[in-house]
Coordinates of C-alpha atoms in Angstrom, one line a residue:
Chain Y
M14 CA 0.0 0.0 0.0
N15 CA 1.4 3.3 -1.1
I16 CA 0.5 5.6 1.8
E17 CA 1.6 8.8 0.0
Q18 CA -0.5 7.9 -3.0
L19 CA -3.5 7.3 -0.7
K20 CA -3.0 10.7 1.0
E21 CA -3.0 12.3 -2.4
Q22 CA -6.2 10.5 -3.4
I23 CA -7.8 11.7 -0.1
I24 CA -6.7 15.3 -0.7
D25 CA -8.0 15.2 -4.2
A26 CA -11.3 13.5 -3.4
L27 CA -12.1 15.8 -0.5
N28 CA -10.8 19.0 -2.0
L29 CA -8.4 19.7 0.8
E30 CA -6.6 22.3 -1.3
D31 CA -4.5 23.9 1.5
L32 CA -3.0 20.5 2.5
T33 CA -0.1 18.4 1.2
P34 CA 0.5 14.7 2.0
N35 CA 3.1 15.9 4.6
D36 CA 0.4 17.8 6.5
I37 CA -1.5 14.6 7.2
D38 CA -0.2 12.5 10.1
N39 CA -0.6 8.8 9.4
D40 CA -2.1 8.2 12.9
A41 CA -4.0 11.4 13.5
P42 CA -7.8 11.1 13.5
L43 CA -9.3 12.0 10.1
F44 CA -12.6 13.1 11.6
G45 CA -13.4 15.4 14.5
E46 CA -10.4 17.3 15.6
G47 CA -7.9 16.0 13.0
L48 CA -8.7 17.2 9.5
G49 CA -12.2 18.3 10.5
L50 CA -13.9 16.1 8.0
D51 CA -17.6 15.5 8.1
S52 CA -20.3 12.9 7.1
I53 CA -20.2 13.8 3.4
D54 CA -16.4 13.4 3.4
A55 CA -16.9 9.9 4.9
L56 CA -19.3 9.0 2.1
E57 CA -16.8 10.4 -0.4
L58 CA -14.0 8.2 1.1
I59 CA -16.3 5.2 0.5
V60 CA -16.5 6.2 -3.2
L61 CA -12.7 6.6 -3.2
M62 CA -12.2 3.0 -1.9
E63 CA -14.5 1.7 -4.6
K64 CA -13.0 3.8 -7.4
Y65 CA -9.3 3.0 -6.8
Y66 CA -9.4 -0.3 -4.8
G67 CA -12.6 -2.0 -5.9
I68 CA -14.0 -2.1 -2.3
K69 CA -17.8 -1.9 -2.0
L70 CA -18.7 -0.8 1.5
Q71 CA -22.5 -1.3 1.9
N72 CA -22.9 -0.2 5.5
P73 CA -21.6 3.4 5.9
A74 CA -21.5 2.8 9.7
E75 CA -18.4 0.6 9.2
G76 CA -16.6 3.7 7.9
K77 CA -16.2 5.0 11.5
Q78 CA -13.6 2.3 12.3
I79 CA -12.0 2.2 8.8
F80 CA -11.5 5.9 8.5
K81 CA -10.0 6.5 12.0
S82 CA -6.7 7.5 10.5
V83 CA -4.8 7.1 7.2
N84 CA -3.1 4.0 8.7
T85 CA -6.4 2.2 9.6
M86 CA -7.7 3.1 6.2
A87 CA -4.6 1.7 4.4
A88 CA -4.8 -1.5 6.5
Y89 CA -8.4 -2.0 5.5
I90 CA -7.6 -1.4 1.9
D91 CA -4.7 -3.9 2.0
E92 CA -6.9 -6.5 3.3
H93 CA -10.0 -6.0 1.1
R94 CA -8.8 -4.5 -2.2
T95 CA -9.9 -6.2 -5.4
K96 CA -7.8 -4.0 -7.7
Chain O
M26 CA -57.0 35.6 5.9
I27 CA -55.6 33.4 3.1
S28 CA -57.7 30.4 2.3
I29 CA -57.4 27.3 0.2
I30 CA -60.2 27.1 -2.3
A31 CA -59.2 24.0 -4.3
D32 CA -56.6 21.4 -4.7
N33 CA -55.5 18.3 -6.7
I34 CA -53.1 15.4 -6.2
L35 CA -51.8 13.4 -9.2
S36 CA -49.9 10.4 -7.9
P37 CA -49.4 6.7 -8.6
L38 CA -52.3 6.2 -6.2
G39 CA -54.8 8.3 -8.1
E40 CA -55.5 11.4 -10.2
T41 CA -57.7 13.3 -7.9
T42 CA -57.5 14.5 -4.3
E43 CA -60.5 12.2 -3.4
A44 CA -58.8 9.1 -4.8
N45 CA -55.6 9.9 -3.0
V46 CA -57.3 10.6 0.4
Q47 CA -59.2 7.3 0.0
A48 CA -56.0 5.4 -0.9
V49 CA -54.2 6.8 2.2
R50 CA -57.2 5.8 4.4
E51 CA -57.1 2.3 3.0
G52 CA -53.3 2.1 3.7
R53 CA -52.4 1.7 0.1
T54 CA -48.9 2.4 -1.3
A55 CA -47.3 2.3 -4.7
L56 CA -43.8 1.7 -3.1
R57 CA -42.1 -1.2 -4.8
E58 CA -38.8 -2.3 -6.2
H59 CA -37.6 -0.6 -9.4
R60 CA -34.6 -0.7 -11.7
L61 CA -33.4 2.0 -13.9
P62 CA -31.1 1.8 -17.0
G63 CA -27.6 2.9 -16.0
V64 CA -28.2 2.5 -12.3
P65 CA -26.6 -0.8 -11.0
E66 CA -28.6 -1.2 -7.8
S67 CA -32.4 -1.5 -7.6
F68 CA -34.3 0.8 -5.3
V69 CA -37.8 1.0 -3.7
A70 CA -39.9 4.0 -4.9
S71 CA -43.4 5.1 -5.8
L72 CA -43.2 6.0 -9.5
F73 CA -45.7 6.9 -12.2
E74 CA -46.2 4.1 -14.7
P75 CA -46.0 5.0 -17.5
S76 CA -43.8 8.0 -16.6
I77 CA -45.1 11.5 -16.6
G78 CA -42.9 14.5 -17.5
F79 CA -42.3 17.4 -15.3
E80 CA -44.3 20.0 -17.2
E81 CA -47.1 17.5 -18.0
G82 CA -47.5 16.5 -14.4
L83 CA -47.7 20.1 -13.3
I84 CA -50.2 21.0 -16.0
R85 CA -52.4 18.0 -15.2
S86 CA -52.4 18.8 -11.5
I87 CA -53.1 22.5 -12.1
R88 CA -55.9 21.6 -14.5
G89 CA -57.4 19.2 -11.8
A90 CA -57.3 22.0 -9.2
L91 CA -58.9 24.5 -11.5
A92 CA -61.7 22.0 -12.3
S93 CA -62.2 21.4 -8.6
A94 CA -62.5 25.2 -8.0
K95 CA -65.0 25.3 -10.7
E96 CA -67.1 22.6 -9.1
K97 CA -67.2 24.8 -6.0
G98 CA -68.4 27.7 -8.1
V99 CA -65.1 29.6 -8.4
E100 CA -64.0 30.2 -12.0
I101 CA -60.4 31.2 -12.1
D102 CA -59.3 33.2 -15.1
M103 CA -55.7 32.1 -15.6
T104 CA -55.2 34.8 -18.2
S105 CA -55.7 37.4 -15.5
K106 CA -52.8 39.4 -14.0
E107 CA -54.5 38.7 -10.7
V108 CA -53.3 35.1 -10.8
I109 CA -49.7 34.2 -9.9
V110 CA -48.2 30.8 -10.6
I111 CA -45.7 29.5 -8.0
I112 CA -43.9 26.3 -8.8
S113 CA -42.2 24.1 -6.2
S114 CA -39.4 21.8 -7.3
T115 CA -36.0 20.7 -6.3
K116 CA -34.7 19.5 -9.7
G117 CA -37.4 20.2 -12.3
N118 CA -36.5 18.6 -15.6
V119 CA -33.0 17.8 -14.7
A120 CA -32.8 14.9 -17.1
D121 CA -32.6 17.4 -20.0
F122 CA -30.7 20.0 -18.0
E123 CA -33.5 22.5 -18.5
C124 CA -33.5 25.6 -16.2
I125 CA -36.5 25.2 -13.9
G126 CA -37.5 28.8 -14.6
A127 CA -37.9 27.9 -18.3
S128 CA -40.1 24.8 -17.5
A129 CA -42.2 27.0 -15.1
Q130 CA -42.7 29.5 -17.8
H131 CA -43.9 26.8 -20.2
V132 CA -46.4 25.7 -17.6
A133 CA -47.7 29.3 -16.9
S134 CA -47.8 30.0 -20.6
H135 CA -49.8 26.8 -21.2
F136 CA -52.6 28.4 -19.2
G137 CA -52.1 31.8 -20.8
N138 CA -51.0 33.4 -17.5
P139 CA -49.4 36.8 -18.1
N140 CA -47.2 36.9 -15.0
R141 CA -43.7 35.5 -14.8
P142 CA -44.0 32.4 -12.6
I143 CA -41.8 32.1 -9.5
V144 CA -40.0 28.9 -8.8
V145 CA -39.3 28.0 -5.2
S146 CA -36.3 25.7 -5.0
N147 CA -35.7 25.2 -1.4
A148 CA -34.8 21.5 -1.3
C149 CA -37.3 19.3 0.5
I150 CA -39.2 22.2 2.1
S151 CA -40.1 23.8 -1.2
G152 CA -43.8 22.8 -1.0
L153 CA -44.2 24.7 2.2
S154 CA -41.9 27.6 1.2
A155 CA -44.2 28.0 -1.9
Q156 CA -47.3 28.2 0.3
I157 CA -45.6 30.7 2.6
L158 CA -44.6 32.8 -0.4
A159 CA -48.1 32.6 -1.9
M160 CA -49.6 33.6 1.5
R161 CA -47.4 36.6 1.8
L162 CA -47.9 37.8 -1.7
L163 CA -51.7 37.4 -1.4
R164 CA -51.6 39.4 1.8
T165 CA -50.1 42.3 -0.1
K166 CA -53.2 42.2 -2.4
A167 CA -50.9 42.3 -5.4
Y168 CA -52.8 39.2 -6.6
R169 CA -56.2 37.6 -5.9
Y170 CA -55.2 34.0 -6.5
A171 CA -52.0 32.0 -6.2
V172 CA -51.7 28.7 -8.0
V173 CA -49.1 26.7 -6.1
A174 CA -48.0 23.5 -7.8
G175 CA -45.1 21.1 -7.1
M176 CA -43.5 18.2 -8.7
D177 CA -40.2 16.2 -9.1
V178 CA -39.4 13.4 -11.5
Q179 CA -37.3 10.6 -10.2
G180 CA -34.7 9.4 -12.6
K181 CA -31.1 8.3 -12.7
F182 CA -29.8 11.7 -11.5
I183 CA -31.7 11.8 -8.2
V184 CA -31.8 8.1 -7.5
S185 CA -28.0 7.7 -8.0
G186 CA -27.4 10.7 -5.8
F187 CA -29.5 9.4 -2.9
Q188 CA -27.9 6.0 -3.3
S189 CA -24.5 7.7 -3.0
F190 CA -25.7 9.3 0.2
K191 CA -26.6 5.8 1.5
A192 CA -30.0 7.4 2.3
L193 CA -32.3 4.9 0.5
S194 CA -34.1 2.1 2.4
P195 CA -33.9 -1.3 0.6
E196 CA -37.5 -1.9 1.6
P197 CA -40.7 0.2 2.1
C198 CA -39.7 2.9 4.6
R199 CA -40.6 2.9 8.3
P200 CA -40.9 6.5 9.5
F201 CA -40.1 7.1 13.2
D202 CA -39.7 3.3 13.7
G203 CA -36.8 1.7 15.6
D204 CA -35.9 -0.3 12.5
R205 CA -36.0 2.5 10.0
C206 CA -33.1 2.5 7.6
G207 CA -33.7 5.3 5.1
L208 CA -36.2 6.9 2.8
N209 CA -37.9 5.9 -0.5
L210 CA -38.2 8.3 -3.3
G211 CA -41.6 9.1 -4.8
E212 CA -43.2 10.9 -7.7
A213 CA -46.3 13.1 -7.6
A214 CA -47.6 16.4 -8.7
A215 CA -49.9 18.4 -6.4
C216 CA -51.6 21.8 -6.7
M217 CA -53.3 24.1 -4.3
I218 CA -55.2 27.3 -5.2
L219 CA -55.0 30.0 -2.5
T220 CA -56.9 33.3 -2.3
N221 CA -57.3 36.4 -0.3
E222 CA -60.9 36.8 -1.4
E223 CA -63.4 37.1 1.4
H224 CA -65.8 34.5 0.0
R225 CA -65.2 32.2 2.9
T226 CA -67.4 29.2 3.0
Q227 CA -67.7 27.0 6.1
G228 CA -65.2 24.1 6.1
E229 CA -62.7 26.0 4.0
W230 CA -59.1 25.8 5.4
C231 CA -57.0 28.9 5.9
L232 CA -53.3 29.4 6.4
L233 CA -52.7 30.7 10.0
D234 CA -49.1 31.4 9.4
G235 CA -45.9 29.8 8.2
A236 CA -42.2 30.2 9.1
M237 CA -38.8 28.9 7.8
R238 CA -35.7 28.6 10.0
N239 CA -32.2 27.4 9.2
D240 CA -30.2 25.1 11.5
A241 CA -27.0 26.9 10.5
N242 CA -25.4 23.6 11.3
H243 CA -24.6 21.4 8.2
I244 CA -25.6 21.3 4.5
S245 CA -26.9 17.8 4.7
N246 CA -27.2 16.7 8.3
P247 CA -30.0 18.2 10.3
S248 CA -29.3 19.8 13.7
R249 CA -29.3 17.0 16.3
V250 CA -31.5 19.1 18.6
G251 CA -33.9 20.0 15.8
E252 CA -33.0 23.7 16.2
G253 CA -34.4 25.1 13.0
C254 CA -37.5 22.9 13.1
Y255 CA -38.1 23.9 16.7
R256 CA -37.6 27.6 15.9
A257 CA -40.0 27.4 12.9
I258 CA -42.7 25.9 15.1
Q259 CA -42.1 28.5 17.9
Q260 CA -42.2 31.4 15.4
L261 CA -45.9 30.5 14.7
G262 CA -46.5 31.5 18.3
H263 CA -49.4 29.1 18.5
P264 CA -50.8 27.7 21.8
T265 CA -49.7 24.0 22.0
D266 CA -53.2 22.8 23.0
T267 CA -54.9 23.9 19.8
W268 CA -53.0 21.6 17.4
S269 CA -55.2 18.6 16.5
C270 CA -52.4 16.7 14.7
I271 CA -49.0 17.1 13.1
S272 CA -48.2 16.0 9.5
A273 CA -44.5 15.5 10.0
H274 CA -41.7 15.2 7.4
G275 CA -40.9 11.7 8.7
T276 CA -38.6 10.6 5.9
A277 CA -37.5 7.5 7.8
T278 CA -33.9 8.4 7.7
L279 CA -32.1 7.9 11.1
F280 CA -31.3 11.6 11.5
N281 CA -34.4 13.3 10.2
D282 CA -36.9 11.5 12.4
E283 CA -34.7 11.8 15.4
M284 CA -34.3 15.5 15.0
E285 CA -38.0 16.0 14.2
A286 CA -39.1 14.1 17.3
C287 CA -36.7 16.2 19.3
A288 CA -38.1 19.5 17.8
I289 CA -41.7 18.3 18.4
D290 CA -40.9 17.4 22.0
R291 CA -39.0 20.7 22.6
A292 CA -42.0 22.6 21.3
G293 CA -44.2 20.9 23.9
L294 CA -46.1 18.9 21.3
S295 CA -45.1 15.3 22.2
Q296 CA -48.7 14.4 23.0
V297 CA -50.1 15.7 19.7
P298 CA -50.9 12.8 17.2
T299 CA -48.1 12.9 14.6
Y300 CA -47.8 11.0 11.4
S301 CA -45.8 10.7 8.2
L302 CA -47.2 9.9 4.7
K303 CA -43.8 8.7 3.3
G304 CA -44.9 5.0 3.7
C305 CA -47.6 5.7 1.2
Y306 CA -45.9 8.0 -1.3
G307 CA -42.2 7.9 -0.6
H308 CA -40.5 11.3 -0.6
T309 CA -42.0 13.3 -3.4
M310 CA -39.6 16.2 -2.9
G311 CA -41.0 19.3 -4.6
A312 CA -44.5 17.9 -4.4
A313 CA -44.3 16.7 -0.7
G314 CA -45.2 20.0 1.0
I315 CA -48.3 20.4 -1.1
L316 CA -49.4 16.8 -1.4
E317 CA -49.0 16.1 2.3
T318 CA -50.8 19.3 3.3
I319 CA -53.8 18.5 1.0
I320 CA -54.1 15.0 2.6
A321 CA -53.7 16.4 6.1
L322 CA -56.5 18.9 5.6
H323 CA -58.9 16.6 3.9
A324 CA -58.4 13.9 6.5
A325 CA -58.8 16.4 9.3
Q326 CA -62.0 17.7 7.7
E327 CA -63.4 14.1 7.5
G328 CA -62.4 13.7 11.2
W329 CA -59.5 11.2 11.0
I330 CA -55.8 11.2 11.4
P331 CA -53.8 9.0 9.0
A332 CA -51.8 6.0 10.3
T333 CA -48.1 6.2 9.8
K334 CA -47.6 3.3 7.4
G335 CA -44.5 1.3 8.3
F336 CA -44.4 2.5 11.9
A337 CA -44.5 -0.2 14.6
E338 CA -42.2 0.6 17.5
S339 CA -40.9 4.0 18.5
G340 CA -37.3 4.5 17.5
T341 CA -36.5 8.0 18.5
T342 CA -34.8 9.3 21.7
H343 CA -37.6 11.7 22.3
E344 CA -41.0 10.0 22.7
I345 CA -43.7 11.5 20.6
H346 CA -47.2 10.3 19.7
V347 CA -46.7 8.7 16.3
T348 CA -50.0 7.2 14.9
R349 CA -49.8 3.4 14.4
E350 CA -53.4 3.2 13.2
E351 CA -55.9 5.7 12.0
E352 CA -57.1 7.9 14.9
P353 CA -60.1 10.2 15.3
C354 CA -59.2 13.8 14.7
P355 CA -60.4 16.2 17.3
K356 CA -61.4 19.8 16.3
G357 CA -58.4 22.0 16.1
D358 CA -55.6 23.3 13.9
V359 CA -53.3 21.3 11.7
L360 CA -49.5 21.7 11.8
K361 CA -47.3 20.7 8.8
L362 CA -43.6 20.3 9.1
L363 CA -40.8 19.8 6.5
S364 CA -37.0 19.9 6.7
G365 CA -34.4 19.8 4.0
F366 CA -30.8 19.8 2.8
G367 CA -29.2 23.2 3.2
G368 CA -30.3 23.1 6.9
C369 CA -33.8 24.6 6.1
N370 CA -36.9 23.8 8.0
A371 CA -40.5 25.0 7.6
A372 CA -43.7 24.9 9.7
V373 CA -47.1 26.0 8.5
G374 CA -50.4 26.1 10.5
Y375 CA -53.9 25.7 9.1
R376 CA -57.3 26.3 10.6
R377 CA -60.7 25.3 9.3
L378 CA -63.4 28.0 9.1
S379 CA -66.5 27.2 11.0
E380 CA -69.3 29.3 12.4
N381 CA -68.5 28.5 16.0
T382 CA -64.7 28.9 16.1
E383 CA -64.1 29.7 19.7
V384 CA -60.4 30.4 19.5
S385 CA -59.5 33.8 18.3
W386 CA -57.7 34.3 15.0
P387 CA -54.1 35.5 15.2
Q388 CA -53.5 39.0 14.3
E389 CA -52.5 39.5 10.6
P390 CA -48.9 40.6 10.3
K391 CA -47.8 44.0 9.2
V392 CA -47.6 44.1 5.4
S393 CA -45.0 46.4 3.9
G394 CA -44.5 47.5 0.3
I395 CA -41.4 47.9 -1.7
A396 CA -41.3 51.6 -0.8
D397 CA -40.7 50.6 2.8
L398 CA -37.6 48.7 1.9
E399 CA -34.2 50.2 2.6
M400 CA -31.1 48.9 0.8
R401 CA -28.3 49.5 3.2
Y402 CA -25.2 48.1 1.5
T403 CA -24.7 46.6 -1.9
L404 CA -22.1 44.4 -3.5
R405 CA -21.6 43.2 -7.0
L406 CA -19.2 40.6 -8.3
T407 CA -18.7 39.6 -12.0
P408 CA -15.9 37.9 -13.9
A409 CA -14.3 41.3 -14.4
D410 CA -13.7 41.4 -10.6
M411 CA -11.9 38.1 -10.6
P412 CA -9.5 37.9 -13.6
D413 CA -7.6 35.1 -11.8
G414 CA -10.6 33.1 -10.8
M415 CA -12.6 32.5 -7.7
T416 CA -9.9 30.6 -5.8
A417 CA -7.3 33.3 -6.2
F418 CA -10.0 35.9 -5.2
Y419 CA -10.8 33.8 -2.1
K420 CA -7.2 33.6 -1.1
E421 CA -6.7 37.3 -1.4
H422 CA -9.9 38.5 0.3
V423 CA -11.0 35.7 2.7
G424 CA -8.5 32.8 3.1
N425 CA -9.6 31.3 6.4
Y426 CA -12.5 29.0 5.5
P427 CA -11.2 25.7 4.0
K428 CA -14.8 24.6 3.3
F429 CA -14.7 27.0 0.4
Y430 CA -12.8 24.5 -1.6
K431 CA -15.5 21.9 -1.3
M432 CA -18.2 24.2 -2.6
D433 CA -19.7 24.3 -6.1
P434 CA -19.2 27.5 -8.1
L435 CA -22.7 28.9 -7.2
C436 CA -21.9 28.5 -3.5
K437 CA -18.4 29.9 -4.0
L438 CA -19.8 33.0 -5.7
G439 CA -22.5 33.5 -3.1
F440 CA -20.1 33.0 -0.3
L441 CA -17.5 35.5 -1.7
A442 CA -20.1 38.2 -2.4
T443 CA -21.5 37.7 1.1
E444 CA -18.0 38.0 2.7
L445 CA -17.3 41.3 1.0
L446 CA -20.8 42.7 1.6
L447 CA -20.6 41.9 5.3
T448 CA -17.1 43.4 5.5
E449 CA -18.5 46.5 4.1
E450 CA -21.3 46.5 6.7
K451 CA -18.8 45.9 9.5
E452 CA -16.5 48.7 8.4
A453 CA -19.3 51.1 8.3
E454 CA -21.0 50.0 11.6
G455 CA -18.1 48.7 13.6
E456 CA -18.0 45.5 15.7
L457 CA -21.2 44.4 17.4
T458 CA -21.5 43.4 21.1
P459 CA -21.9 39.6 21.5
E460 CA -25.6 40.1 22.4
A461 CA -26.2 42.3 19.3
E462 CA -24.3 39.7 17.2
T463 CA -26.6 36.9 18.5
T464 CA -29.7 39.0 17.8
R465 CA -28.5 39.7 14.3
Q466 CA -27.8 36.0 13.7
D467 CA -31.3 35.1 14.9
T468 CA -33.1 37.7 12.8
R469 CA -31.2 38.0 9.5
A470 CA -32.8 36.1 6.6
V471 CA -31.0 35.0 3.5
V472 CA -33.1 35.2 0.4
L473 CA -31.4 34.5 -2.9
F474 CA -32.5 34.4 -6.6
S475 CA -30.9 32.7 -9.5
K476 CA -31.5 31.7 -13.1
H477 CA -29.2 28.7 -13.6
G478 CA -29.3 27.7 -9.9
S479 CA -27.1 24.6 -9.5
M480 CA -26.9 23.9 -13.2
A481 CA -23.1 24.0 -13.3
D482 CA -22.9 21.4 -10.5
D483 CA -25.7 19.4 -12.2
H484 CA -23.3 18.9 -15.1
A485 CA -20.4 18.1 -12.8
Y486 CA -22.5 15.4 -11.0
E487 CA -23.7 14.0 -14.3
E488 CA -20.0 13.4 -15.2
T489 CA -19.7 11.1 -12.2
I490 CA -22.6 8.8 -13.4
R491 CA -22.4 9.1 -17.2
D492 CA -20.0 6.2 -17.8
A493 CA -21.2 2.7 -16.9
E494 CA -17.6 1.5 -16.6
A495 CA -16.6 4.4 -14.4
Y496 CA -19.9 4.9 -12.5
F497 CA -18.9 6.5 -9.2
P498 CA -21.7 8.9 -8.1
S499 CA -20.2 11.5 -5.9
P500 CA -22.1 12.5 -2.7
A501 CA -20.0 15.6 -2.3
V502 CA -20.9 16.8 -5.8
F503 CA -24.5 15.7 -5.6
V504 CA -25.3 17.7 -2.4
Y505 CA -24.6 20.9 -4.3
T506 CA -27.1 20.0 -7.0
L507 CA -29.7 21.7 -4.8
S508 CA -29.8 25.4 -5.6
N509 CA -30.6 26.4 -2.0
I510 CA -27.3 25.0 -0.6
V511 CA -25.8 28.5 -1.2
T512 CA -28.2 29.9 1.4
G513 CA -27.2 27.1 3.8
E514 CA -23.5 27.7 3.3
I515 CA -24.0 31.4 4.1
A516 CA -26.2 30.6 7.1
I517 CA -23.6 28.2 8.5
R518 CA -20.7 30.6 8.0
H519 CA -22.4 33.5 9.8
Q520 CA -24.7 31.4 12.1
Y521 CA -27.8 33.0 10.6
K522 CA -30.7 30.9 12.1
S523 CA -33.6 32.8 10.5
E524 CA -35.3 32.2 7.2
T525 CA -33.3 31.0 4.2
A526 CA -35.0 30.8 0.8
C527 CA -33.9 30.3 -2.8
Y528 CA -36.0 31.3 -5.8
I529 CA -35.4 30.7 -9.5
L530 CA -36.3 33.5 -11.9
E531 CA -35.8 33.5 -15.7
E532 CA -33.8 36.7 -15.5
K533 CA -32.4 39.2 -13.0
D534 CA -35.5 41.3 -12.1
W535 CA -34.9 43.6 -9.2
P536 CA -38.6 44.8 -8.9
K537 CA -39.7 41.1 -8.6
M538 CA -36.9 40.3 -6.2
K539 CA -37.7 43.3 -4.0
E540 CA -41.4 42.4 -4.2
I541 CA -40.5 39.0 -2.7
I542 CA -37.8 40.2 -0.3
V543 CA -40.1 42.8 1.3
T544 CA -42.7 40.0 2.0
T545 CA -40.0 38.2 4.1
F546 CA -40.6 40.9 6.7
Q547 CA -44.1 39.7 7.3
D548 CA -42.3 37.2 9.5
S549 CA -42.0 39.1 12.7
G550 CA -38.8 37.4 13.6
V551 CA -37.0 38.8 10.5
K552 CA -35.3 42.2 11.0
S553 CA -32.9 42.2 8.1
V554 CA -32.5 40.3 4.8
L555 CA -29.3 39.5 3.0
G556 CA -30.7 39.1 -0.5
G557 CA -30.4 39.4 -4.2
W558 CA -29.1 37.7 -7.3
V559 CA -26.5 35.0 -7.4
D560 CA -26.2 33.3 -10.7
Y561 CA -23.4 31.2 -12.2
N562 CA -23.5 29.9 -15.7
N563 CA -19.7 29.4 -16.4
D564 CA -16.4 31.1 -15.4
H565 CA -17.0 33.8 -18.0
D566 CA -20.7 34.4 -17.2
F567 CA -21.6 34.9 -13.6
D568 CA -23.2 37.6 -11.5
A569 CA -23.6 38.2 -7.8
D570 CA -25.6 41.3 -7.0
L571 CA -26.4 41.3 -3.3
A572 CA -27.6 43.8 -0.7
L573 CA -28.6 44.1 2.9
F574 CA -32.2 45.1 3.4
E575 CA -34.1 46.5 6.3
L576 CA -37.5 48.1 6.7
I577 CA -37.4 51.9 6.9
T578 CA -38.3 52.8 10.4
T579 CA -40.2 56.1 10.9

């Protein structure tokens, strides 16, 4: 899993224009205090996982665990990716 | 007093109001599983079969309401300047990317109406917003009749968007129930004819008052404490014991029903029988406020309160009285609620005219004319002001609001113009005390007009669903395909919790905009309006022309 590439995909998908991959701490929370992302961002991350990694997440509630940080997201993608 | 003289519902359950009222009473529904070409997943919805186009549906429903008026002995001459047509829709004919204003004009012209129709595009509260606008315009006596008609057509565009939001229930929806898991979409057209004529007949329903309030919280999630919904109910200033029933929004999404139950409880109405019609019709969007009002009033008139189809066990933190079965309807007033994306909420109260009404009628609000309107500050932004584009302009003039980057061009334009306008106000008037700031936030409405509305973002969203091989509907793009989100973004940024409204006009027409803006002050809670034109066609063709309005005080 290329973490830098994932960060770039996140920045692009969520329009985090003021940020670079270096600004995102791999273990910092993505939601709440971290990057200040919201529920629409969470849905957009679900689209990102399907688009680039072929992962279909039916239950958005699962996102809460998966999107805790860049590292947890990368681990989930490693385990479930189909492309 | 503004009364309702005739109505019509055209839905998969019937072509007349009577047929629809009967169908609801029998607990019928047209909700079933559907598939659409180009949409991989099936969905449950209530759709016209065969399909009915946007303009055709509106025309048929208006025709039905006119016929119903005629049966009651009221012949309405649609070719008269005294009749205004108000169309309620969120997406109009989006399948063909037609401006809703143009569709509305076709409908008005079909009936030979000489006035430019007004389109209310206020997300899911549009049907109540349209009634509130009609009520206010009729109070000014500028018109004698308002024909208020609403419709939305469910196609690939809307279905895929709600799917991307994970908002659709895979089965018939269950409003307020513990097992609810989302909404169903629905199609319908509905029409109400309102008048300020004093030919009141017993049994006729009148609009007591209506209010719209914004959560100023999030563009798609409702306030967890139902702030805007609660404030809209409170603004009606109505004694809690005179409501006979509440026709709720009750979409059956987790968040809507939770917030609505909270708002109803906070308003002291937890004992009032409350129901949702979404289990019969699904969410008919632009038609919902009109259709659900018509059913509510006819049922109340016949002495019954509809069951909430799909509801079994309460699933909201705040306990309210949701109807499981049909209940007898006591004498009293009817409250209709709606909430929508962009943080908007609406509440409208209705009372039936009868000879022995014991409760007193509320005082009619003060009605001001355009001459009473004071334009305090103005701000105009066109492409000439931003040679390097909106992002560069934002970085130079604002720069501290990263959400800006997430917005569609319409919201960016409205946001930037508002920032500059408010800077102008602040420079002239100085900083407010915290108390004065809170008062301003509670009393400043945002009323915007546009021609293209969200059209640019509509095209951007279409790009995400066009290709079957690369079909990735984007929720972040879809949410901005509602034209009123720009009012929500401004409300959130400045914590404006008063009315927010979005209207579509065929062209920038200041007299018409002022005519509507001044009616906003009929809401006694509105003390100033941030209003005007915000239109984005493309990077070379956009125009924001905003002003701050107050009433001249003598």
